[in-house]
Short mmCIF file of C-alpha atoms in Angstrom, two decimals:
data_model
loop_
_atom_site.label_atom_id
_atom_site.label_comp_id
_atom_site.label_asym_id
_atom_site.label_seq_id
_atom_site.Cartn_x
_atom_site.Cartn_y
_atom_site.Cartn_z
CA UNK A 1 139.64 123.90 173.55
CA UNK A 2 135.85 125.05 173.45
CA UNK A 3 136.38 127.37 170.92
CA UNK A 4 138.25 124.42 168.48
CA UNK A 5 135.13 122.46 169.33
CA UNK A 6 132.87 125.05 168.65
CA UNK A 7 134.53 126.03 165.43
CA UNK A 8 134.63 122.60 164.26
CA UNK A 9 130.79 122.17 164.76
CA UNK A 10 129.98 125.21 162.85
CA UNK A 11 132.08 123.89 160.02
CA UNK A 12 130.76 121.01 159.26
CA UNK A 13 126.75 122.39 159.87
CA UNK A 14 128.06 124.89 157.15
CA UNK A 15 129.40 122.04 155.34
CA UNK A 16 125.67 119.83 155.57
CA UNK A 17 124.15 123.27 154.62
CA UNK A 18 125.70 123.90 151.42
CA UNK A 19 125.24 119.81 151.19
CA UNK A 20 121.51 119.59 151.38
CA UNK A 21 121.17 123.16 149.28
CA UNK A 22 123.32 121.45 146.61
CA UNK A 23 120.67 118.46 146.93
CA UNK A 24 117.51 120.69 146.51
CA UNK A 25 118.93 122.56 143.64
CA UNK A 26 119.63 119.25 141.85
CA UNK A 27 116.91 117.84 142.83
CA UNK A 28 114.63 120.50 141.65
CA UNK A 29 116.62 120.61 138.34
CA UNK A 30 115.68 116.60 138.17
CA UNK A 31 112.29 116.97 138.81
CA UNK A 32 112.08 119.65 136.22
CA UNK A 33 113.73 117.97 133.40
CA UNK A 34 111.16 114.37 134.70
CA UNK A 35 108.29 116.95 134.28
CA UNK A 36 109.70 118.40 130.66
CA UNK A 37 110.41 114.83 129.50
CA UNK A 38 107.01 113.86 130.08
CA UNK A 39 105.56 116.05 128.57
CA UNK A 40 107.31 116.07 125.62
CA UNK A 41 107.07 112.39 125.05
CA UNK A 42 103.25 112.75 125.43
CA UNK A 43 103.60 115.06 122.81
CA UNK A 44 105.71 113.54 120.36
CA UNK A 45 103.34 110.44 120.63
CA UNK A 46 100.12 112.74 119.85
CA UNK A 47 102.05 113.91 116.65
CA UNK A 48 103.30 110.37 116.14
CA UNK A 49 99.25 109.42 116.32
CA UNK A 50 98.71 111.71 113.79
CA UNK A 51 100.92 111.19 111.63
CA UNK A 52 99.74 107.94 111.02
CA UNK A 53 96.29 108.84 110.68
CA UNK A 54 97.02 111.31 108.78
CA UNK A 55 98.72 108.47 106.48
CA UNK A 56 95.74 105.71 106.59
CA UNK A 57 93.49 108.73 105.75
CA UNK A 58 95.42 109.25 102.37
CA UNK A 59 95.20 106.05 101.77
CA UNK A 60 91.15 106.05 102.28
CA UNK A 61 90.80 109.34 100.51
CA UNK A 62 92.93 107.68 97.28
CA UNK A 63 90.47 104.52 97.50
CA UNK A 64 87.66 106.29 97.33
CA UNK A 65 88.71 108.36 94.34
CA UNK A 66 89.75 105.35 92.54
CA UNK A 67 86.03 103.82 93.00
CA UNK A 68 84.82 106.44 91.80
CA UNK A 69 86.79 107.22 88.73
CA UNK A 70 86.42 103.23 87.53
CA UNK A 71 82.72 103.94 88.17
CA UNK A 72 82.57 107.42 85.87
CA UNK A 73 84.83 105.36 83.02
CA UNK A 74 81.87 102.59 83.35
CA UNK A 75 79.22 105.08 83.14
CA UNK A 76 81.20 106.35 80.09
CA UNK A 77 80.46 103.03 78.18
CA UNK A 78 77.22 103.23 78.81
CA UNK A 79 76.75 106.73 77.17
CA UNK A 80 78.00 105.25 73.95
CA UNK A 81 75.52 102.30 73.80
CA UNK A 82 72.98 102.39 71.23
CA UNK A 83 70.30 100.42 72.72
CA UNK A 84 70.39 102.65 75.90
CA UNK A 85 70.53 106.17 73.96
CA UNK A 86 67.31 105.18 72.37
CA UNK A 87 65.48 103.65 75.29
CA UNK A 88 65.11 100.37 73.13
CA UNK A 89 63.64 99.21 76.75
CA UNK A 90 64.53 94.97 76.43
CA UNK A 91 68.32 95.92 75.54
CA UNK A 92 68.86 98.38 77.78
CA UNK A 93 67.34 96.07 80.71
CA UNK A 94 69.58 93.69 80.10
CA UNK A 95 72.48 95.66 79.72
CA UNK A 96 71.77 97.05 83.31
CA UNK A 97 71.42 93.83 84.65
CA UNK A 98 75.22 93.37 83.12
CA UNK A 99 76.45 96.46 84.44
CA UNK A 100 74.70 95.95 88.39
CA UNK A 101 76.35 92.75 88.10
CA UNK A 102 79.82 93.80 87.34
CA UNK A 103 79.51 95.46 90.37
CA UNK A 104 78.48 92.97 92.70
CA UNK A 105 79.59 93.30 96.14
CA UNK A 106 80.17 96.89 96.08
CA UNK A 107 78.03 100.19 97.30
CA UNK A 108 76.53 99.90 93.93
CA UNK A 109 72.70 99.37 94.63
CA UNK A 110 70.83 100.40 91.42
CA UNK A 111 70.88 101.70 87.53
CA UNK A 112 68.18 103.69 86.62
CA UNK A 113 67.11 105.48 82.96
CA UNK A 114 65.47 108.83 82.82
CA UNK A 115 63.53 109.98 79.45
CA UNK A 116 64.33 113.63 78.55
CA UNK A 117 61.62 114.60 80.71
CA UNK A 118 62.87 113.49 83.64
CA UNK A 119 60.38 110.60 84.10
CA UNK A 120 61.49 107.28 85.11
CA UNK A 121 61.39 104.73 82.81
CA UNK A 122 63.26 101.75 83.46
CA UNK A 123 65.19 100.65 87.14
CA UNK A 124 67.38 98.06 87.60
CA UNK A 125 68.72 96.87 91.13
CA UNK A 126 69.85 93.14 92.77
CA UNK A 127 66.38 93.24 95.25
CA UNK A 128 63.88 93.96 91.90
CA UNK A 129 62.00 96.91 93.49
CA UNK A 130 60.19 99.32 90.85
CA UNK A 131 60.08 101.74 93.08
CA UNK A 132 59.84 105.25 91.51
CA UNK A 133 59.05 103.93 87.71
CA UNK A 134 56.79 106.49 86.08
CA UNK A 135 57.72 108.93 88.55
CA UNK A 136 59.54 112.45 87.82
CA UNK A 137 62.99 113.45 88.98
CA UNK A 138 63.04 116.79 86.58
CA UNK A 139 63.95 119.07 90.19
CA UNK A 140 66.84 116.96 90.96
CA UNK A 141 69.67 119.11 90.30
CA UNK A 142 71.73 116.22 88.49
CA UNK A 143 68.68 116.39 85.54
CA UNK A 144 69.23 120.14 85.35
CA UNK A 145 72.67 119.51 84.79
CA UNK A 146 72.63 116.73 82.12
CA UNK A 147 70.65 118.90 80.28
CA UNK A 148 72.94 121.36 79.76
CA UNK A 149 74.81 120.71 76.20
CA UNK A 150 78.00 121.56 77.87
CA UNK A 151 78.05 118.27 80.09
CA UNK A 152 77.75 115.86 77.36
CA UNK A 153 80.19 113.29 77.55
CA UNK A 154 80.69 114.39 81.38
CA UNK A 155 79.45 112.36 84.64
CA UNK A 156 78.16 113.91 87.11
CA UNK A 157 78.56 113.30 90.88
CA UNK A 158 75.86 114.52 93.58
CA UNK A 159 75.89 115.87 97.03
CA UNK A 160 74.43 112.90 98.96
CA UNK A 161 71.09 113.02 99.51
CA UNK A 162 67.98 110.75 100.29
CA UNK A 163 66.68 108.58 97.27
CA UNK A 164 62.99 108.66 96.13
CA UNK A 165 63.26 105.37 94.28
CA UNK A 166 65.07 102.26 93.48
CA UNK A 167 66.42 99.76 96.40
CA UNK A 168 67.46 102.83 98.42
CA UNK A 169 64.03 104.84 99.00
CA UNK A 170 64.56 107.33 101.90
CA UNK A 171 67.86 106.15 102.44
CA UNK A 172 71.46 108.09 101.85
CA UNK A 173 72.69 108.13 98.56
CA UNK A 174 75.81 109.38 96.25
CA UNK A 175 73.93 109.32 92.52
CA UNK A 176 76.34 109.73 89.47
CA UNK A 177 74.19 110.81 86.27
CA UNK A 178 75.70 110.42 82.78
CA UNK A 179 73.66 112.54 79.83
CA UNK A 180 72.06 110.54 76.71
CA UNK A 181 71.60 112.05 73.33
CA UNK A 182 70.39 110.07 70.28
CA UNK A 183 70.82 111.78 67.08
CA UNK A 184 72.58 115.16 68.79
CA UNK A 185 68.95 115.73 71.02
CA UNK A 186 69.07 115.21 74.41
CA UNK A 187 67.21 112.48 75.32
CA UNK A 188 67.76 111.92 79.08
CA UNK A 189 70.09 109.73 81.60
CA UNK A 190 71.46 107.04 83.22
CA UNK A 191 71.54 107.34 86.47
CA UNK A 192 73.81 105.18 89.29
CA UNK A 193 72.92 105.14 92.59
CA UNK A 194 75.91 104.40 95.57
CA UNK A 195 73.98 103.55 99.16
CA UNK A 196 76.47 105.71 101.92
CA UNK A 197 76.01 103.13 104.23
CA UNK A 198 77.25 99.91 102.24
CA UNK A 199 80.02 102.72 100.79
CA UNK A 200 80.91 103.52 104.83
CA UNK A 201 80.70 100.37 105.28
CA UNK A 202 83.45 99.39 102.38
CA UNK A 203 85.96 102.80 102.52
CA UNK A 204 85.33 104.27 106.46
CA UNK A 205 84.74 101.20 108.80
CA UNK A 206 87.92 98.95 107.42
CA UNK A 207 89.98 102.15 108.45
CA UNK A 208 88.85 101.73 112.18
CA UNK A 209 91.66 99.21 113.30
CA UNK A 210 92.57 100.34 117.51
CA UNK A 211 90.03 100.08 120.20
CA UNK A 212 89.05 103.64 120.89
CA UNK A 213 89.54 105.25 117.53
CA UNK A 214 87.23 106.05 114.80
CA UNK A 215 86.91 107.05 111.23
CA UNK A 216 84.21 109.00 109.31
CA UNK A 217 83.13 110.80 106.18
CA UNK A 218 81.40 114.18 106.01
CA UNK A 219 80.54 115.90 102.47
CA UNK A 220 81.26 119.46 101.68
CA UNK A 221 78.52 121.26 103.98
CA UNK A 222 80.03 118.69 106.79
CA UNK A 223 76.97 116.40 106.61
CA UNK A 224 78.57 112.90 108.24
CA UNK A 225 77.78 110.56 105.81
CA UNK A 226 78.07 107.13 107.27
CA UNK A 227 76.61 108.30 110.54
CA UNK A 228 77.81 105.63 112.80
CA UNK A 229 81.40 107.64 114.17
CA UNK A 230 82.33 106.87 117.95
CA UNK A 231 83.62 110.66 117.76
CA UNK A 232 81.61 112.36 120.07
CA UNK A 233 79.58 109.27 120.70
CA UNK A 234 80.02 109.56 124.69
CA UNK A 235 79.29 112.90 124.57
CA UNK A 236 76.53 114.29 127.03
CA UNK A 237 74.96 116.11 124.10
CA UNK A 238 76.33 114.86 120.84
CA UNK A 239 75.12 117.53 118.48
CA UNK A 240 76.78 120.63 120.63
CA UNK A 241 80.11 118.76 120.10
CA UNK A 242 80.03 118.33 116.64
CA UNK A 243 78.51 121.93 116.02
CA UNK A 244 81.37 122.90 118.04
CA UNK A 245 83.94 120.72 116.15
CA UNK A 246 82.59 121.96 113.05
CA UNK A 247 82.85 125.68 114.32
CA UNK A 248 86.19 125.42 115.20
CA UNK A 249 88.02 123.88 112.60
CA UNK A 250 85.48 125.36 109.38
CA UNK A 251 88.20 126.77 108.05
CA UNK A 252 90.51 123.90 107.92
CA UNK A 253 88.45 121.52 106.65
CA UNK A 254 87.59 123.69 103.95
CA UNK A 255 90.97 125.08 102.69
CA UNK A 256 93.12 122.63 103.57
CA UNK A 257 93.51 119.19 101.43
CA UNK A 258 95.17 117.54 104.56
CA UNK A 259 95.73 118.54 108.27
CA UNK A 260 95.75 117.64 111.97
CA UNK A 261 93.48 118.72 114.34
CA UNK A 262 93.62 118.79 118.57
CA UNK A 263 89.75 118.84 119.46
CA UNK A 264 88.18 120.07 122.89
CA UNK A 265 84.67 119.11 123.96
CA UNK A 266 84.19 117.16 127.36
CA UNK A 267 87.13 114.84 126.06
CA UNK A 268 89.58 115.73 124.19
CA UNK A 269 90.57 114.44 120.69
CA UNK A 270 93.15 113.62 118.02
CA UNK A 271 92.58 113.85 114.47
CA UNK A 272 93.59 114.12 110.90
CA UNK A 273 91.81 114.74 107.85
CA UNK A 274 92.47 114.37 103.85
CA UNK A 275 89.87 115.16 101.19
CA UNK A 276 88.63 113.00 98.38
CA UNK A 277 88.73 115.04 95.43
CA UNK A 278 85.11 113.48 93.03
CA UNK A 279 85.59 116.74 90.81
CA UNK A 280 81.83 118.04 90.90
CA UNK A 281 82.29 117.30 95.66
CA UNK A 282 84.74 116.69 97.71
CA UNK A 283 84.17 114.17 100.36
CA UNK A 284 86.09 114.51 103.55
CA UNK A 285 87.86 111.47 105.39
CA UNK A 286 87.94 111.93 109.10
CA UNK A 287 90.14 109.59 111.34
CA UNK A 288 91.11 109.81 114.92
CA UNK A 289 90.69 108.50 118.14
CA UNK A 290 90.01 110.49 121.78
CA UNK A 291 93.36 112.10 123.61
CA UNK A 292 92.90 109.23 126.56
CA UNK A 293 94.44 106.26 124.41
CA UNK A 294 97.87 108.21 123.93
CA UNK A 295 97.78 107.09 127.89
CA UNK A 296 98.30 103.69 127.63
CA UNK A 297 101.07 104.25 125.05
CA UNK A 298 102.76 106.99 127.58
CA UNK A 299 102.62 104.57 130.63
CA UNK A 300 105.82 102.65 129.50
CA UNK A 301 107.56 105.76 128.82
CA UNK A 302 106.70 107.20 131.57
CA UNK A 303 107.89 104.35 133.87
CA UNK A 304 111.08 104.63 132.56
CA UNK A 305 111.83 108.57 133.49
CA UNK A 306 110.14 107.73 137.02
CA UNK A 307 112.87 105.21 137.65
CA UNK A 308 115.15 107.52 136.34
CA UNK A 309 114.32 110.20 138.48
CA UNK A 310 114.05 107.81 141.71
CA UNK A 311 118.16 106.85 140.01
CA UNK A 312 118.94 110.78 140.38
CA UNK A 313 117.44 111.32 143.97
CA UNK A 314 118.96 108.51 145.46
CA UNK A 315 122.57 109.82 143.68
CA UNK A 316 122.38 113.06 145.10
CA UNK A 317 121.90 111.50 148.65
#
């Protein structure tokens, strides 16, 4: 009768054995598949992130082309005027003041015309500073250009730099330079000055539209143009970050018309990049936002698998 008992005991604590190893096997399963879930819907919301930066930073890169090209087919017109060709000084004022005025509202600042010796000879801008007049801008590579015969008929985009006239003096600047010639001898430019911040301020900052993300614009030697990015704003040193940023992805930027980019510094980041293509410089369109507002997007996600998981514990009990 002991030995029924006995055997009956040992058969069912053989039976809760392979019970409760049945339980930690599926268990373990469960809380692997929880782990693997989570971190691939973290994932596929990072690429979903970029993705649609990736998209608004088309759609930046495209505007800015387009201002650009309507501003080249302006400058254009100007080439063929008469009264500007041959520095008749009272037509071609007023004809400036026509042209700053048709753009109105835009990064457009100033209109400036150079004599063939690169001497400054008549500015036009909405605030009426003279600043630069009589000066000489022959060392400014846009005047070496426009006097090269090839480039008549062409505009010219710069590299930004800082102006050392008009509205803009010793501010950021994107110049476009148009050649003159009146009767077939070169006999100067018209120059168009574009202030980077008021052009940030139109094509980069509209582009910033969730808390915690930002947008910027660097030129081709990865100078940031608009200087006022959150990235790598709450960085302890903010220059080590970006010279590490720029480092690391050199190569993409400057192959690559388009691309994504996962950034490490002391947070981490998600970006995407297109370039503007201006012919003479490409300007590059940054947008992104740091890794830590994919969080908030996660949380409801991740909710959901932990009540699954609690759903598959308490089945297997």
């Amino acid at each position: 009768m002991k030995k029924l008992l006995s055997s009956k005991i040992a058969s069912r604590n053989s039976i809760k054995i392979i019970f409760l190893t049945v339980i930690i096997i599926i268990s373990t399963f469960a809380l692997m598949l929880y782990l693997q879930n989570k971190e691939l819907s973290r994932a596929v919301l990072v690429n979903q992130t970029q993705e649609r930066q990736l998209v608004i930073a088309r759609a930046g890169s495209r505007s800015i082309e387009y201002f650009f090209k309507s501003l080249k087919y302006e400058l254009t017109l100007v080439e063929k005027s008469d009264s500007i060709s041959s520095l008749d000084k009272e037509k071609t004022t007023k004809e400036f003041l026509v042209f700053i005025n048709r753009f109105a509202g835009t990064a457009v600042t100033d209109i400036a015309r150079v004599d063939s010796n690169g001497t400054k000879i008549i500015g036009v801008n909405r605030v009426g500073s003279k600043s630069g007049t009589g000066d000489n801008f022959s060392d400014r590579d846009y005047f070496k250009w426009a006097k090269n015969p090839a480039n008549r008929g062409k505009v010219y985009v710069t590299e930004p730099f800082i102006s050392r006239a008009g509205s803009n003096k010793g501010k950021l600047i994107i110049g476009l330079a148009v050649p003159l010639y009146n009767k077939n001898n070169f006999n100067g430019l018209t120059f168009v000055a574009v202030s980077a911040e008021k052009f940030a301020e139109t094509f980069v900052s509209s582009l910033i539209t969730d808390k915690g993300s930002f947008a910027f614009l660097t030129d081709d030697q990865y100078k940031v143009i608009d200087g006022k990015s959150k990235f790598c704003e709450s960085e302890k040193d903010q220059n080590s970050c970006w010279s590490k940023f720029i480092s690391e992805n050199k190569d993409a930027l400057s192959k690559n018309q388009e691309g994504k980019i996962i950034f490490s510094s002391e947070k981490n980041y998600i970006l995407a990049f297109n370039k503007a293509d201006l012919t003479d410089i490409n300007l590059i369109l940054i947008v992104g936002a740091s890794n830590g507002t994919v969080d908030p997007l996660s949380l409801s996600l991740n909710r959901n698998q932990n009540l699954w998981f609690m759903v598959i514990i308490i089945m297997t009990l």
